[in-house]
PDB file of C-alpha atoms in Angstrom:
ATOM      1  CA  MET A 183       0.000   0.000   0.000  1.00  0.00           C
ATOM      2  CA  ALA A 184       1.209   3.517  -0.770  1.00  0.00           C
ATOM      3  CA  ALA A 185      -0.382   6.864   0.048  1.00  0.00           C
ATOM      4  CA  THR A 186       0.800  10.335  -0.910  1.00  0.00           C
ATOM      5  CA  TYR A 187      -0.325  13.884  -0.281  1.00  0.00           C
ATOM      6  CA  TYR A 188       1.095  16.841  -2.180  1.00  0.00           C
ATOM      7  CA  ASN A 189       0.320  20.507  -1.536  1.00  0.00           C
ATOM      8  CA  ASP A 190       1.853  23.357  -3.518  1.00  0.00           C
ATOM      9  CA  GLU A 191       0.671  26.876  -2.677  1.00  0.00           C
ATOM     10  CA  GLN A 192       1.881  30.029  -4.361  1.00  0.00           C
ATOM     11  CA  ASP A 193       2.308  33.308  -2.507  1.00  0.00           C
ATOM     12  CA  THR A 194       4.076  35.758  -4.766  1.00  0.00           C
ATOM     13  CA  ASP A 195       4.250  39.495  -5.391  1.00  0.00           C
ATOM     14  CA  TYR A 196       5.238  38.954  -9.032  1.00  0.00           C
ATOM     15  CA  GLY A 197       2.964  38.782 -12.047  1.00  0.00           C
ATOM     16  CA  PRO A 198       3.263  38.557 -15.852  1.00  0.00           C
ATOM     17  CA  ASP A 199       4.203  41.525 -18.018  1.00  0.00           C
ATOM     18  CA  TYR A 200       1.201  42.277 -20.230  1.00  0.00           C
ATOM     19  CA  GLY A 201       2.929  45.231 -21.872  1.00  0.00           C
ATOM     20  CA  ASP A 202       1.750  48.822 -22.161  1.00  0.00           C
ATOM     21  CA  GLY A 203      -2.018  49.072 -21.917  1.00  0.00           C
ATOM     22  CA  LEU A 204      -2.376  45.284 -21.640  1.00  0.00           C
ATOM     23  CA  GLY A 205      -1.137  45.069 -25.210  1.00  0.00           C
ATOM     24  CA  VAL A 206      -0.261  41.381 -24.918  1.00  0.00           C
ATOM     25  CA  LEU A 207      -3.864  40.520 -24.063  1.00  0.00           C
ATOM     26  CA  LEU A 208      -5.767  43.100 -26.069  1.00  0.00           C
ATOM     27  CA  ASP A 209      -3.606  43.673 -29.140  1.00  0.00           C
ATOM     28  CA  GLY A 210      -1.615  40.469 -29.500  1.00  0.00           C
ATOM     29  CA  ASP A 211       1.734  42.107 -28.653  1.00  0.00           C
ATOM     30  CA  THR A 212       4.710  39.824 -28.115  1.00  0.00           C
ATOM     31  CA  PRO A 213       5.149  39.105 -24.388  1.00  0.00           C
ATOM     32  CA  SER A 214       8.438  40.009 -22.733  1.00  0.00           C
ATOM     33  CA  LEU A 215       8.258  36.888 -20.513  1.00  0.00           C
ATOM     34  CA  GLN A 216       9.457  39.077 -17.635  1.00  0.00           C
ATOM     35  CA  ALA A 217       8.058  38.835 -14.098  1.00  0.00           C
ATOM     36  CA  ILE A 218       6.822  42.197 -12.779  1.00  0.00           C
ATOM     37  CA  ASP A 219       6.906  43.129  -9.089  1.00  0.00           C
ATOM     38  CA  GLY A 220       3.772  44.538  -7.463  1.00  0.00           C
ATOM     39  CA  ALA A 221       1.163  41.815  -8.072  1.00  0.00           C
ATOM     40  CA  ASN A 222      -1.701  41.438  -5.614  1.00  0.00           C
ATOM     41  CA  ILE A 223      -3.831  38.339  -6.266  1.00  0.00           C
ATOM     42  CA  GLU A 224      -6.787  37.812  -3.950  1.00  0.00           C
ATOM     43  CA  ASN A 225      -6.814  34.025  -4.438  1.00  0.00           C
ATOM     44  CA  GLN A 226      -3.324  32.702  -5.068  1.00  0.00           C
ATOM     45  CA  PRO A 227      -2.825  29.631  -7.286  1.00  0.00           C
ATOM     46  CA  TYR A 228      -2.396  26.229  -5.657  1.00  0.00           C
ATOM     47  CA  THR A 229      -2.226  22.522  -6.469  1.00  0.00           C
ATOM     48  CA  THR A 230      -3.103  19.620  -4.182  1.00  0.00           C
ATOM     49  CA  LYS A 231      -2.871  15.924  -4.995  1.00  0.00           C
ATOM     50  CA  THR A 232      -3.937  12.953  -2.913  1.00  0.00           C
ATOM     51  CA  SER A 233      -3.336   9.376  -4.035  1.00  0.00           C
ATOM     52  CA  LEU A 234      -3.742   5.877  -2.659  1.00  0.00           C
ATOM     53  CA  ASN A 235      -2.499   2.614  -4.195  1.00  0.00           C
ATOM     54  CA  LEU A 236      -3.312  -0.902  -2.983  1.00  0.00           C
ATOM     55  CA  ASN A 237      -1.513  -3.929  -4.406  1.00  0.00           C
ATOM     56  CA  TYR A 238      -2.042  -7.658  -3.941  1.00  0.00           C
ATOM     57  CA  ASP A 239       0.317 -10.278  -5.428  1.00  0.00           C
ATOM     58  CA  ASN A 240       0.052 -14.050  -5.294  1.00  0.00           C
ATOM     59  CA  ASP A 241       2.767 -16.000  -7.148  1.00  0.00           C
ATOM     60  CA  ASP A 242       0.923 -19.319  -6.874  1.00  0.00           C
ATOM     61  CA  PHE A 243      -2.719 -18.678  -7.680  1.00  0.00           C
ATOM     62  CA  LEU A 244      -4.034 -21.704  -9.600  1.00  0.00           C
ATOM     63  CA  GLY A 245      -0.525 -22.248 -10.896  1.00  0.00           C
ATOM     64  CA  SER A 246      -0.164 -18.658 -12.086  1.00  0.00           C
ATOM     65  CA  ASN A 247       0.928 -15.289 -10.792  1.00  0.00           C
ATOM     66  CA  LEU A 248      -1.960 -12.999  -9.818  1.00  0.00           C
ATOM     67  CA  SER A 249      -1.593  -9.252  -9.440  1.00  0.00           C
ATOM     68  CA  VAL A 250      -4.426  -6.940  -8.388  1.00  0.00           C
ATOM     69  CA  THR A 251      -4.003  -3.176  -8.147  1.00  0.00           C
ATOM     70  CA  GLY A 252      -6.514  -0.606  -6.965  1.00  0.00           C
ATOM     71  CA  TYR A 253      -5.865   3.110  -7.003  1.00  0.00           C
ATOM     72  CA  TYR A 254      -7.461   6.451  -6.195  1.00  0.00           C
ATOM     73  CA  ARG A 255      -6.280   9.949  -7.056  1.00  0.00           C
ATOM     74  CA  ASP A 256      -7.774  13.390  -6.441  1.00  0.00           C
ATOM     75  CA  GLU A 257      -6.245  16.554  -7.890  1.00  0.00           C
ATOM     76  CA  GLN A 258      -7.394  20.103  -7.261  1.00  0.00           C
ATOM     77  CA  GLY A 259      -5.880  23.263  -8.634  1.00  0.00           C
ATOM     78  CA  ARG A 260      -6.412  26.988  -8.952  1.00  0.00           C
ATOM     79  CA  PHE A 261      -4.668  28.803 -11.787  1.00  0.00           C
ATOM     80  CA  TYR A 262      -3.419  32.349 -12.289  1.00  0.00           C
ATOM     81  CA  PRO A 263      -6.052  34.890 -13.420  1.00  0.00           C
ATOM     82  CA  SER A 264      -5.990  35.640 -17.134  1.00  0.00           C
ATOM     83  CA  GLY A 265      -7.836  37.693 -19.708  1.00  0.00           C
ATOM     84  CA  LYS A 266     -10.466  36.262 -22.024  1.00  0.00           C
ATOM     85  CA  THR A 267     -12.251  37.902 -24.931  1.00  0.00           C
ATOM     86  CA  ALA A 268     -15.654  37.163 -26.426  1.00  0.00           C
ATOM     87  CA  ALA A 269     -15.130  39.685 -29.231  1.00  0.00           C
ATOM     88  CA  PRO A 270     -15.374  37.204 -32.156  1.00  0.00           C
ATOM     89  CA  GLN A 271     -18.620  35.742 -30.806  1.00  0.00           C
ATOM     90  CA  ALA A 272     -20.031  39.208 -30.049  1.00  0.00           C
ATOM     91  CA  ALA A 273     -19.133  40.399 -33.539  1.00  0.00           C
ATOM     92  CA  GLU A 274     -21.143  37.514 -35.027  1.00  0.00           C
ATOM     93  CA  GLU A 275     -24.193  38.642 -33.074  1.00  0.00           C
ATOM     94  CA  TRP A 276     -23.816  42.302 -34.086  1.00  0.00           C
ATOM     95  CA  VAL A 277     -23.401  41.428 -37.764  1.00  0.00           C
ATOM     96  CA  ALA A 278     -26.303  38.978 -37.681  1.00  0.00           C
ATOM     97  CA  ASN A 279     -28.490  41.802 -36.367  1.00  0.00           C
ATOM     98  CA  GLY A 280     -27.404  44.372 -38.932  1.00  0.00           C
ATOM     99  CA  LEU A 281     -24.415  46.208 -37.435  1.00  0.00           C
ATOM    100  CA  THR A 282     -21.562  45.867 -39.932  1.00  0.00           C
ATOM    101  CA  ASP A 283     -19.613  49.141 -39.638  1.00  0.00           C
ATOM    102  CA  SER A 284     -16.081  48.115 -38.701  1.00  0.00           C
ATOM    103  CA  ASP A 285     -15.245  51.309 -36.786  1.00  0.00           C
ATOM    104  CA  THR A 286     -18.371  51.047 -34.651  1.00  0.00           C
ATOM    105  CA  LEU A 287     -17.755  47.349 -34.063  1.00  0.00           C
ATOM    106  CA  GLY A 288     -14.183  48.065 -33.027  1.00  0.00           C
ATOM    107  CA  LYS A 289     -15.370  50.471 -30.347  1.00  0.00           C
ATOM    108  CA  LEU A 290     -18.098  48.161 -29.070  1.00  0.00           C
ATOM    109  CA  LEU A 291     -16.053  44.974 -28.977  1.00  0.00           C
ATOM    110  CA  GLY A 292     -13.507  46.392 -26.560  1.00  0.00           C
ATOM    111  CA  ALA A 293     -16.072  45.841 -23.810  1.00  0.00           C
ATOM    112  CA  ALA A 294     -16.159  42.100 -24.595  1.00  0.00           C
ATOM    113  CA  THR A 295     -13.056  41.587 -22.444  1.00  0.00           C
ATOM    114  CA  PHE A 296     -13.210  39.580 -19.237  1.00  0.00           C
ATOM    115  CA  VAL A 297     -10.811  38.366 -16.580  1.00  0.00           C
ATOM    116  CA  THR A 298     -11.316  34.954 -15.021  1.00  0.00           C
ATOM    117  CA  GLN A 299      -9.548  32.570 -12.687  1.00  0.00           C
ATOM    118  CA  SER A 300      -9.964  28.850 -13.196  1.00  0.00           C
ATOM    119  CA  GLU A 301     -10.292  26.073 -10.622  1.00  0.00           C
ATOM    120  CA  ALA A 302     -10.336  22.386 -11.539  1.00  0.00           C
ATOM    121  CA  ASP A 303     -11.057  19.162  -9.648  1.00  0.00           C
ATOM    122  CA  ILE A 304     -10.240  15.719 -11.085  1.00  0.00           C
ATOM    123  CA  GLU A 305     -10.982  12.449  -9.279  1.00  0.00           C
ATOM    124  CA  VAL A 306      -9.735   9.124 -10.670  1.00  0.00           C
ATOM    125  CA  MET A 307     -10.274   5.601  -9.342  1.00  0.00           C
ATOM    126  CA  GLY A 308      -9.475   2.282 -10.926  1.00  0.00           C
ATOM    127  CA  LEU A 309      -8.895  -1.441 -10.563  1.00  0.00           C
ATOM    128  CA  ARG A 310      -6.648  -3.772 -12.558  1.00  0.00           C
ATOM    129  CA  ALA A 311      -6.342  -7.570 -12.277  1.00  0.00           C
ATOM    130  CA  ALA A 312      -3.730  -9.500 -14.280  1.00  0.00           C
ATOM    131  CA  MET A 313      -2.560 -13.102 -14.440  1.00  0.00           C
ATOM    132  CA  GLN A 314       0.728 -14.489 -15.779  1.00  0.00           C
ATOM    133  CA  THR A 315       1.069 -18.140 -16.710  1.00  0.00           C
ATOM    134  CA  ASP A 316       4.211 -19.953 -17.884  1.00  0.00           C
ATOM    135  CA  SER A 317       3.590 -22.414 -20.686  1.00  0.00           C
ATOM    136  CA  GLU A 318       5.026 -23.848 -23.893  1.00  0.00           C
ATOM    137  CA  ILE A 319       4.000 -23.525 -27.532  1.00  0.00           C
ATOM    138  CA  ALA A 320       5.647 -25.954 -29.947  1.00  0.00           C
ATOM    139  CA  GLY A 321       8.379 -26.500 -27.405  1.00  0.00           C
ATOM    140  CA  LYS A 322       9.032 -22.769 -26.985  1.00  0.00           C
ATOM    141  CA  ASP A 323       8.908 -21.115 -23.560  1.00  0.00           C
ATOM    142  CA  THR A 324       5.880 -18.846 -23.501  1.00  0.00           C
ATOM    143  CA  LEU A 325       4.540 -16.432 -20.926  1.00  0.00           C
ATOM    144  CA  PHE A 326       0.826 -15.639 -21.203  1.00  0.00           C
ATOM    145  CA  SER A 327      -0.426 -12.397 -19.605  1.00  0.00           C
ATOM    146  CA  TYR A 328      -4.133 -11.642 -19.435  1.00  0.00           C
ATOM    147  CA  GLY A 329      -6.492  -9.578 -17.385  1.00  0.00           C
ATOM    148  CA  VAL A 330      -9.091  -6.834 -17.085  1.00  0.00           C
ATOM    149  CA  ASP A 331      -9.072  -3.232 -15.909  1.00  0.00           C
ATOM    150  CA  PHE A 332     -11.509  -0.434 -15.152  1.00  0.00           C
ATOM    151  CA  GLU A 333     -11.040   3.283 -14.534  1.00  0.00           C
ATOM    152  CA  ARG A 334     -13.511   6.060 -13.715  1.00  0.00           C
ATOM    153  CA  GLU A 335     -12.650   9.754 -13.955  1.00  0.00           C
ATOM    154  CA  ASN A 336     -14.861  12.543 -12.611  1.00  0.00           C
ATOM    155  CA  SER A 337     -13.903  16.108 -13.502  1.00  0.00           C
ATOM    156  CA  GLU A 338     -15.300  19.605 -13.233  1.00  0.00           C
ATOM    157  CA  GLN A 339     -13.923  23.077 -13.792  1.00  0.00           C
ATOM    158  CA  THR A 340     -15.172  26.527 -12.815  1.00  0.00           C
ATOM    159  CA  TYR A 341     -14.118  30.022 -13.835  1.00  0.00           C
ATOM    160  CA  TYR A 342     -14.397  32.798 -11.260  1.00  0.00           C
ATOM    161  CA  GLY A 343     -14.877  36.293 -12.633  1.00  0.00           C
ATOM    162  CA  GLN A 344     -12.401  38.999 -11.646  1.00  0.00           C
ATOM    163  CA  ASP A 345     -13.066  42.734 -11.430  1.00  0.00           C
ATOM    164  CA  LEU A 346     -12.104  44.118 -14.835  1.00  0.00           C
ATOM    165  CA  ASN A 347     -11.511  47.703 -13.675  1.00  0.00           C
ATOM    166  CA  THR A 348      -9.090  46.559 -10.974  1.00  0.00           C
ATOM    167  CA  PHE A 349      -7.256  44.386 -13.480  1.00  0.00           C
ATOM    168  CA  ILE A 350      -6.968  47.150 -16.100  1.00  0.00           C
ATOM    169  CA  ALA A 351      -5.972  49.854 -13.619  1.00  0.00           C
ATOM    170  CA  SER A 352      -3.054  47.709 -12.410  1.00  0.00           C
ATOM    171  CA  ASN A 353      -2.081  46.630 -15.935  1.00  0.00           C
ATOM    172  CA  GLY A 354      -2.903  43.057 -15.021  1.00  0.00           C
ATOM    173  CA  LEU A 355      -1.065  42.865 -11.715  1.00  0.00           C
ATOM    174  CA  ASN A 356      -4.048  42.973  -9.341  1.00  0.00           C
ATOM    175  CA  ALA A 357      -7.006  40.601  -9.364  1.00  0.00           C
ATOM    176  CA  GLU A 358     -10.014  40.352  -7.082  1.00  0.00           C
ATOM    177  CA  THR A 359     -13.225  38.381  -7.553  1.00  0.00           C
ATOM    178  CA  ASN A 360     -16.422  40.063  -8.708  1.00  0.00           C
ATOM    179  CA  GLY A 361     -18.754  37.322  -7.465  1.00  0.00           C
ATOM    180  CA  LEU A 362     -19.549  35.850 -10.893  1.00  0.00           C
ATOM    181  CA  THR A 363     -18.901  32.242 -11.882  1.00  0.00           C
ATOM    182  CA  TYR A 364     -18.815  30.499 -15.263  1.00  0.00           C
ATOM    183  CA  ASN A 365     -18.844  26.860 -16.328  1.00  0.00           C
ATOM    184  CA  GLY A 366     -15.508  25.574 -17.588  1.00  0.00           C
ATOM    185  CA  GLY A 367     -17.277  22.835 -19.520  1.00  0.00           C
ATOM    186  CA  PRO A 368     -19.695  20.236 -18.153  1.00  0.00           C
ATOM    187  CA  ALA A 369     -19.166  18.057 -15.115  1.00  0.00           C
ATOM    188  CA  THR A 370     -17.968  14.858 -16.801  1.00  0.00           C
ATOM    189  CA  THR A 371     -17.682  11.174 -15.906  1.00  0.00           C
ATOM    190  CA  ILE A 372     -15.525   8.928 -18.112  1.00  0.00           C
ATOM    191  CA  ASP A 373     -15.426   5.138 -17.723  1.00  0.00           C
ATOM    192  CA  LYS A 374     -12.690   3.055 -19.348  1.00  0.00           C
ATOM    193  CA  TRP A 375     -13.088  -0.728 -19.576  1.00  0.00           C
ATOM    194  CA  GLY A 376     -10.427  -3.066 -20.903  1.00  0.00           C
ATOM    195  CA  ALA A 377      -9.553  -6.741 -21.324  1.00  0.00           C
ATOM    196  CA  PHE A 378      -6.291  -8.038 -22.747  1.00  0.00           C
ATOM    197  CA  VAL A 379      -4.199 -11.111 -23.494  1.00  0.00           C
ATOM    198  CA  ASN A 380      -0.526 -11.149 -24.463  1.00  0.00           C
ATOM    199  CA  ALA A 381       2.005 -13.851 -25.269  1.00  0.00           C
ATOM    200  CA  ASP A 382       5.781 -13.531 -24.888  1.00  0.00           C
ATOM    201  CA  VAL A 383       7.700 -16.272 -26.708  1.00  0.00           C
ATOM    202  CA  ASP A 384      11.412 -17.134 -26.714  1.00  0.00           C
ATOM    203  CA  LEU A 385      11.875 -18.427 -30.268  1.00  0.00           C
ATOM    204  CA  THR A 386      15.565 -19.039 -29.576  1.00  0.00           C
ATOM    205  CA  ASP A 387      17.930 -18.103 -26.796  1.00  0.00           C
ATOM    206  CA  LYS A 388      18.552 -14.818 -28.661  1.00  0.00           C
ATOM    207  CA  TRP A 389      15.282 -14.141 -30.450  1.00  0.00           C
ATOM    208  CA  HIS A 390      12.259 -12.984 -28.479  1.00  0.00           C
ATOM    209  CA  THR A 391       8.823 -11.999 -29.756  1.00  0.00           C
ATOM    210  CA  SER A 392       5.523 -10.892 -28.265  1.00  0.00           C
ATOM    211  CA  ALA A 393       2.004 -10.336 -29.514  1.00  0.00           C
ATOM    212  CA  GLY A 394      -1.253  -9.325 -27.909  1.00  0.00           C
ATOM    213  CA  VAL A 395      -4.770  -8.072 -28.324  1.00  0.00           C
ATOM    214  CA  ARG A 396      -6.813  -5.708 -26.178  1.00  0.00           C
ATOM    215  CA  TYR A 397     -10.457  -4.727 -26.156  1.00  0.00           C
ATOM    216  CA  GLN A 398     -11.026  -1.135 -25.017  1.00  0.00           C
ATOM    217  CA  ARG A 399     -14.362   0.526 -24.271  1.00  0.00           C
ATOM    218  CA  LEU A 400     -14.813   4.226 -23.506  1.00  0.00           C
ATOM    219  CA  GLU A 401     -18.032   5.664 -22.074  1.00  0.00           C
ATOM    220  CA  SER A 402     -18.726   9.213 -20.934  1.00  0.00           C
ATOM    221  CA  GLU A 403     -21.607  11.154 -19.418  1.00  0.00           C
ATOM    222  CA  THR A 404     -21.823  14.942 -19.271  1.00  0.00           C
ATOM    223  CA  ASP A 405     -24.182  17.093 -17.225  1.00  0.00           C
ATOM    224  CA  ALA A 406     -26.265  19.858 -18.762  1.00  0.00           C
ATOM    225  CA  PHE A 407     -24.369  23.158 -18.637  1.00  0.00           C
ATOM    226  CA  THR A 408     -24.256  26.741 -19.874  1.00  0.00           C
ATOM    227  CA  PRO A 409     -21.163  27.232 -22.086  1.00  0.00           C
ATOM    228  CA  ILE A 410     -18.845  29.980 -20.930  1.00  0.00           C
ATOM    229  CA  TYR A 411     -19.220  32.078 -24.089  1.00  0.00           C
ATOM    230  CA  GLU A 412     -22.981  31.987 -23.704  1.00  0.00           C
ATOM    231  CA  GLN A 413     -22.585  33.409 -20.226  1.00  0.00           C
ATOM    232  CA  LEU A 414     -20.051  36.003 -21.339  1.00  0.00           C
ATOM    233  CA  LEU A 415     -22.236  37.174 -24.233  1.00  0.00           C
ATOM    234  CA  GLU A 416     -25.259  37.607 -21.979  1.00  0.00           C
ATOM    235  CA  GLU A 417     -23.133  39.628 -19.572  1.00  0.00           C
ATOM    236  CA  TYR A 418     -21.679  41.690 -22.422  1.00  0.00           C
ATOM    237  CA  PHE A 419     -24.955  42.617 -24.108  1.00  0.00           C
ATOM    238  CA  ASN A 420     -26.442  43.564 -20.724  1.00  0.00           C
ATOM    239  CA  ASN A 421     -23.471  45.779 -19.862  1.00  0.00           C
ATOM    240  CA  PRO A 422     -24.865  49.339 -19.326  1.00  0.00           C
ATOM    241  CA  ALA A 423     -22.200  50.628 -21.714  1.00  0.00           C
ATOM    242  CA  ILE A 424     -23.581  48.367 -24.461  1.00  0.00           C
ATOM    243  CA  SER A 425     -27.218  47.626 -23.614  1.00  0.00           C
ATOM    244  CA  ASP A 426     -28.735  50.799 -25.158  1.00  0.00           C
ATOM    245  CA  ILE A 427     -27.139  50.017 -28.513  1.00  0.00           C
ATOM    246  CA  SER A 428     -27.945  46.292 -28.314  1.00  0.00           C
ATOM    247  CA  ASP A 429     -31.566  47.192 -27.515  1.00  0.00           C
ATOM    248  CA  ALA A 430     -31.658  49.463 -30.561  1.00  0.00           C
ATOM    249  CA  TYR A 431     -30.585  46.541 -32.732  1.00  0.00           C
ATOM    250  CA  GLY A 432     -33.097  44.224 -31.109  1.00  0.00           C
ATOM    251  CA  ILE A 433     -30.521  42.084 -29.332  1.00  0.00           C
ATOM    252  CA  ASP A 434     -31.855  40.522 -26.146  1.00  0.00           C
ATOM    253  CA  TYR A 435     -29.207  37.892 -25.616  1.00  0.00           C
ATOM    254  CA  GLN A 436     -30.083  35.032 -23.292  1.00  0.00           C
ATOM    255  CA  ALA A 437     -27.444  32.440 -22.500  1.00  0.00           C
ATOM    256  CA  GLY A 438     -28.417  29.042 -23.895  1.00  0.00           C
ATOM    257  CA  MET A 439     -27.785  25.544 -22.574  1.00  0.00           C
ATOM    258  CA  VAL A 440     -26.149  22.355 -23.763  1.00  0.00           C
ATOM    259  CA  GLU A 441     -28.214  19.388 -22.635  1.00  0.00           C
ATOM    260  CA  GLU A 442     -26.725  16.387 -20.838  1.00  0.00           C
ATOM    261  CA  GLY A 443     -25.233  13.799 -23.142  1.00  0.00           C
ATOM    262  CA  SER A 444     -23.217  10.619 -23.413  1.00  0.00           C
ATOM    263  CA  THR A 445     -20.728   8.893 -25.693  1.00  0.00           C
ATOM    264  CA  ASP A 446     -19.848   5.231 -26.198  1.00  0.00           C
ATOM    265  CA  HIS A 447     -16.884   3.972 -28.257  1.00  0.00           C
ATOM    266  CA  ASP A 448     -14.972   0.708 -28.390  1.00  0.00           C
ATOM    267  CA  LYS A 449     -12.117  -0.788 -30.388  1.00  0.00           C
ATOM    268  CA  VAL A 450      -9.951  -3.910 -30.652  1.00  0.00           C
ATOM    269  CA  LEU A 451      -6.252  -3.053 -30.369  1.00  0.00           C
ATOM    270  CA  PHE A 452      -3.178  -5.057 -31.341  1.00  0.00           C
ATOM    271  CA  ASN A 453       0.485  -5.069 -30.413  1.00  0.00           C
ATOM    272  CA  LEU A 454       3.419  -6.957 -31.899  1.00  0.00           C
ATOM    273  CA  GLY A 455       7.091  -6.815 -31.030  1.00  0.00           C
ATOM    274  CA  THR A 456      10.344  -8.643 -31.536  1.00  0.00           C
ATOM    275  CA  SER A 457      13.967  -8.327 -30.415  1.00  0.00           C
ATOM    276  CA  TYR A 458      17.200 -10.088 -31.299  1.00  0.00           C
ATOM    277  CA  GLN A 459      20.379 -10.257 -29.190  1.00  0.00           C
ATOM    278  CA  LEU A 460      23.237  -9.660 -31.624  1.00  0.00           C
ATOM    279  CA  THR A 461      25.950  -9.734 -28.944  1.00  0.00           C
ATOM    280  CA  PRO A 462      25.879  -9.810 -25.156  1.00  0.00           C
ATOM    281  CA  ASN A 463      25.711  -5.987 -25.281  1.00  0.00           C
ATOM    282  CA  ASP A 464      23.829  -5.309 -28.525  1.00  0.00           C
ATOM    283  CA  GLN A 465      20.146  -5.823 -29.221  1.00  0.00           C
ATOM    284  CA  VAL A 466      17.930  -4.742 -32.118  1.00  0.00           C
ATOM    285  CA  PHE A 467      14.168  -4.437 -31.685  1.00  0.00           C
ATOM    286  CA  ALA A 468      10.965  -3.469 -33.476  1.00  0.00           C
ATOM    287  CA  ASN A 469       7.559  -2.875 -31.922  1.00  0.00           C
ATOM    288  CA  PHE A 470       4.075  -1.917 -33.046  1.00  0.00           C
ATOM    289  CA  SER A 471       1.266  -0.991 -30.665  1.00  0.00           C
ATOM    290  CA  GLN A 472      -2.109   0.718 -30.787  1.00  0.00           C
ATOM    291  CA  GLY A 473      -3.780   3.072 -28.347  1.00  0.00           C
ATOM    292  CA  PHE A 474      -7.356   4.232 -27.905  1.00  0.00           C
ATOM    293  CA  THR A 475      -8.380   6.966 -25.512  1.00  0.00           C
ATOM    294  CA  THR A 476     -10.827   9.775 -25.056  1.00  0.00           C
ATOM    295  CA  ALA A 477      -9.985  13.412 -25.549  1.00  0.00           C
ATOM    296  CA  ASP A 478     -10.339  15.827 -22.644  1.00  0.00           C
ATOM    297  CA  ILE A 479     -14.110  15.925 -23.130  1.00  0.00           C
ATOM    298  CA  GLN A 480     -14.688  18.687 -20.634  1.00  0.00           C
ATOM    299  CA  ARG A 481     -12.065  20.866 -22.326  1.00  0.00           C
ATOM    300  CA  ALA A 482     -13.343  19.979 -25.800  1.00  0.00           C
ATOM    301  CA  LEU A 483     -16.867  21.116 -24.870  1.00  0.00           C
ATOM    302  CA  ARG A 484     -15.823  24.260 -23.001  1.00  0.00           C
ATOM    303  CA  ASP A 485     -16.109  26.600 -25.980  1.00  0.00           C
ATOM    304  CA  VAL A 486     -19.136  25.138 -27.780  1.00  0.00           C
ATOM    305  CA  ARG A 487     -22.283  27.206 -28.172  1.00  0.00           C
ATOM    306  CA  ALA A 488     -25.842  26.583 -27.052  1.00  0.00           C
ATOM    307  CA  GLY A 489     -27.621  23.699 -28.724  1.00  0.00           C
ATOM    308  CA  PHE A 490     -24.536  21.548 -29.242  1.00  0.00           C
ATOM    309  CA  VAL A 491     -25.475  17.868 -28.936  1.00  0.00           C
ATOM    310  CA  VAL A 492     -23.123  15.640 -26.959  1.00  0.00           C
ATOM    311  CA  ASN A 493     -23.128  12.158 -28.520  1.00  0.00           C
ATOM    312  CA  SER A 494     -20.787   9.581 -30.017  1.00  0.00           C
ATOM    313  CA  ASP A 495     -20.893  11.218 -33.455  1.00  0.00           C
ATOM    314  CA  ASN A 496     -19.919  14.689 -32.240  1.00  0.00           C
ATOM    315  CA  VAL A 497     -17.273  13.739 -29.674  1.00  0.00           C
ATOM    316  CA  GLN A 498     -14.734  11.362 -31.184  1.00  0.00           C
ATOM    317  CA  PRO A 499     -12.025   9.374 -29.362  1.00  0.00           C
ATOM    318  CA  ILE A 500      -8.322   9.379 -30.270  1.00  0.00           C
ATOM    319  CA  SER A 501      -6.753   6.361 -32.003  1.00  0.00           C
ATOM    320  CA  ILE A 502      -2.969   5.956 -32.031  1.00  0.00           C
ATOM    321  CA  ASN A 503      -0.618   3.719 -34.001  1.00  0.00           C
ATOM    322  CA  ASN A 504       2.873   3.625 -32.517  1.00  0.00           C
ATOM    323  CA  TYR A 505       5.946   2.231 -34.326  1.00  0.00           C
ATOM    324  CA  GLU A 506       9.297   1.730 -32.652  1.00  0.00           C
ATOM    325  CA  PHE A 507      12.608   0.549 -34.092  1.00  0.00           C
ATOM    326  CA  GLY A 508      15.958   0.639 -32.366  1.00  0.00           C
ATOM    327  CA  TRP A 509      19.342  -0.696 -31.468  1.00  0.00           C
ATOM    328  CA  GLN A 510      20.078  -1.039 -27.769  1.00  0.00           C
ATOM    329  CA  VAL A 511      23.681  -1.145 -26.578  1.00  0.00           C
TER     330      VAL A 511
END
C-alpha cells in the first residue's frame, strides 16, 4: 500500500508583463516573458494531490501469478487569473443583427473583455487484475499475460470572474473576484473498460517476440451546462455601456444551454514486437502498438455554443498507431 499527499501553494508578489495598456492581451503584442513586481492576487494559485495505491500479489494462484491493483487519485488546482475575450462571438451577433460598420464594431467589442480565474477538480479511481502463466508452444517457452481493468474519472472546472476595472488599472497585476462564476465545460464522468491477453515467446535463446490483443471501451456522461461564451455574451450585451445600442438593434441575448449527453466507443487493439540479441551488449528491436483513448471531453466542450449535442458522433475518441525501431547497446 502507498499513500501520498502533495500541496503546492503560491504566494508571490510577481505577475506577468502584459505590456503597455495590456497590449499582450488586447492587441496580440509579443510578451516580454518578464516577471513584474507589485502583483496582488486575492486568491493565489495552488495545487493539491492525494493518491492511494493498494496492491495484492500471489505467485501461486491456480498455478499462475496474480496481481491486483486498486488506485485512487484526487487533484485540485487553482490557476493564475488571465484575460479572455468574447469579441469574435459578439461580432457575429452584431453582424447577424445588422451592425456591420467596422469602426463602430471596433469600439463596441472592446467591452467584450473579461478576466477569469480557473479552478479544476479531477478524481480518478481504478482497478486492474492480471494473471501471468508460464507455458510452452511448440516446445518454446511462452509467458501468457491476461487480465481486465476499469477506470472512472470525474472532472469539473469553474471560472471565477475577476473585477475588470481593478485588473486594467493595475495593468494586469491585481485581481479580485467580482462574485460571478462560469462553467468551464460540463461536469464529466468517463469510464474506461479493458480486457487483454498477451504472449511472450522465446523463439531461440537470442530471439524474443511478443504479440497481444486488447479490447477497449470508452463511455462518458456529461451534465447539462451553460457554455462559458454563452454566459459572457449575456453579460456583455447587458453591460450598461452596451445595452442601449444592443436594444436598438433588437438584441436581447439570453445564455443558452447544452443538454446532458453521453458517448460510447470501443475498439480492438493489437500489439506486436520482436527483439534479437546480436551480442551480449547489442540488441535490435521493433515494436508496433495501438492506443485508444478519449480526448479531454470537458475541455473539448468548453467553448461550444448553445444547442450543441453531446453524442458519439460529435465527440470522437483518439486512435494511435505507434511504431518503434531501435538498437540497444
